[in-house]
C-alpha positions as a LaTeX table, in Angstrom:
\begin{tabular}{lrrr}
\hline
Residue & $x$ (\AA) & $y$ (\AA) & $z$ (\AA) \\
\hline
Met1 & $-19.12$ & 11.22 & $-11.37$ \\
Pro2 & $-19.21$ & 9.29 & $-8.11$ \\
Arg3 & $-16.74$ & 10.27 & $-5.43$ \\
Val4 & $-15.09$ & 8.06 & $-2.85$ \\
Leu5 & $-13.43$ & 9.66 & 0.23 \\
His6 & $-11.56$ & 7.02 & 2.26 \\
Thr7 & $-10.34$ & 8.17 & 5.70 \\
Ala8 & $-8.60$ & 4.99 & 6.87 \\
Gln9 & $-4.84$ & 4.75 & 7.07 \\
Ala10 & $-2.71$ & 3.95 & 4.05 \\
Leu11 & $-0.33$ & 1.20 & 4.92 \\
Val12 & 2.84 & $-0.35$ & 3.42 \\
Asp13 & 2.74 & $-4.13$ & 3.02 \\
Val14 & 6.15 & $-5.76$ & 3.28 \\
Val15 & 6.30 & $-9.10$ & 1.40 \\
Val16 & 9.36 & $-11.30$ & 1.97 \\
Glu17 & 10.27 & $-14.43$ & 0.09 \\
Val18 & 11.82 & $-17.27$ & 2.02 \\
Pro19 & 13.36 & $-20.34$ & 0.45 \\
Glu20 & 11.37 & $-22.72$ & 2.72 \\
Leu21 & 9.37 & $-22.56$ & 5.89 \\
Pro22 & 11.49 & $-23.04$ & 8.95 \\
Pro23 & 10.98 & $-25.98$ & 11.33 \\
Arg24 & 8.76 & $-25.33$ & 14.28 \\
Gly25 & 10.55 & $-22.90$ & 16.60 \\
Gly26 & 13.30 & $-22.37$ & 13.97 \\
Asn27 & 14.35 & $-19.43$ & 11.82 \\
Thr28 & 15.00 & $-18.74$ & 8.15 \\
Asn29 & 16.36 & $-15.73$ & 6.27 \\
Ala30 & 14.45 & $-13.91$ & 3.57 \\
Ile31 & 15.96 & $-13.92$ & 0.11 \\
Ser32 & 13.97 & $-10.92$ & $-1.13$ \\
Glu33 & 11.76 & $-8.06$ & 0.12 \\
Gln34 & 9.23 & $-5.94$ & $-1.73$ \\
Arg35 & 7.12 & $-3.08$ & $-0.36$ \\
Tyr36 & 3.63 & $-2.34$ & $-1.70$ \\
Ala37 & 1.05 & 0.33 & $-1.02$ \\
Gly38 & $-1.83$ & $-1.29$ & 0.92 \\
Gly39 & $-4.62$ & $-0.51$ & 3.32 \\
Ala40 & $-6.83$ & 2.31 & 2.09 \\
Val41 & $-4.76$ & 2.58 & $-1.07$ \\
Thr42 & $-6.13$ & $-0.78$ & $-2.30$ \\
Thr43 & $-9.75$ & 0.44 & $-1.90$ \\
Leu44 & $-9.00$ & 3.76 & $-3.52$ \\
Leu45 & $-7.26$ & 2.13 & $-6.51$ \\
Ala46 & $-10.29$ & $-0.06$ & $-7.08$ \\
Ala47 & $-12.62$ & 2.95 & $-6.89$ \\
Ala48 & $-10.53$ & 5.03 & $-9.27$ \\
Arg49 & $-10.17$ & 2.22 & $-11.75$ \\
Thr50 & $-13.95$ & 1.87 & $-11.96$ \\
Gly51 & $-14.43$ & 5.52 & $-12.70$ \\
Ala52 & $-14.95$ & 7.12 & $-9.33$ \\
Arg53 & $-13.13$ & 10.31 & $-8.26$ \\
Ala54 & $-11.09$ & 8.99 & $-5.30$ \\
Val55 & $-9.58$ & 11.00 & $-2.43$ \\
His56 & $-7.53$ & 9.78 & 0.47 \\
Gly57 & $-8.41$ & 11.64 & 3.65 \\
Gly58 & $-6.40$ & 9.55 & 6.11 \\
Ala59 & $-2.81$ & 9.45 & 7.35 \\
His60 & 0.02 & 8.53 & 4.99 \\
Gly61 & 3.15 & 9.67 & 6.89 \\
Val62 & 6.46 & 11.00 & 5.76 \\
Gly63 & 9.70 & 9.36 & 4.72 \\
Pro64 & 10.24 & 6.58 & 2.20 \\
Asn65 & 6.99 & 4.78 & 3.09 \\
Gly66 & 4.98 & 7.98 & 2.77 \\
Asp67 & 6.71 & 8.66 & $-0.56$ \\
Leu68 & 5.77 & 5.23 & $-1.78$ \\
Leu69 & 2.09 & 5.75 & $-0.85$ \\
Arg70 & 1.84 & 9.20 & $-2.41$ \\
Ser71 & 3.48 & 8.00 & $-5.66$ \\
Arg72 & 1.08 & 5.06 & $-5.89$ \\
Leu73 & $-1.91$ & 7.36 & $-5.30$ \\
Ala74 & $-0.62$ & 9.93 & $-7.83$ \\
Ala75 & $-0.03$ & 7.27 & $-10.46$ \\
Asp76 & $-3.78$ & 6.55 & $-10.59$ \\
Gly77 & $-4.88$ & 10.14 & $-10.23$ \\
Ile78 & $-5.98$ & 9.79 & $-6.59$ \\
Ala79 & $-5.87$ & 13.02 & $-4.61$ \\
Trp80 & $-5.07$ & 13.25 & $-0.85$ \\
Ser81 & $-6.12$ & 15.88 & 1.57 \\
\hline
\end{tabular}
C-alpha cells in the first residue's frame, strides 16, 4: 500500500457569505460563516480516498481549529504524528 506523509501545515479555511459585494471602498456584513479543514488536509484526504495510507506530519495546533482539523483527519482514517 502506498504511503503519503505530508509535512505542510493544516489550515482552517473560513468561508463567509455576503448578500452582495460592497461598492468600491465600502463595507458589507457577512450573513453566514463556515469553517473547513484545508491546506495539507485537502491533499491528505485525496491521498486517503485513492487508497494510500496518509499521515500528517505538520502542525495542526490546539483549540477549536485544531479540534476541527483532527476530527476531519480522523474521519477519513488519516493519522498524525
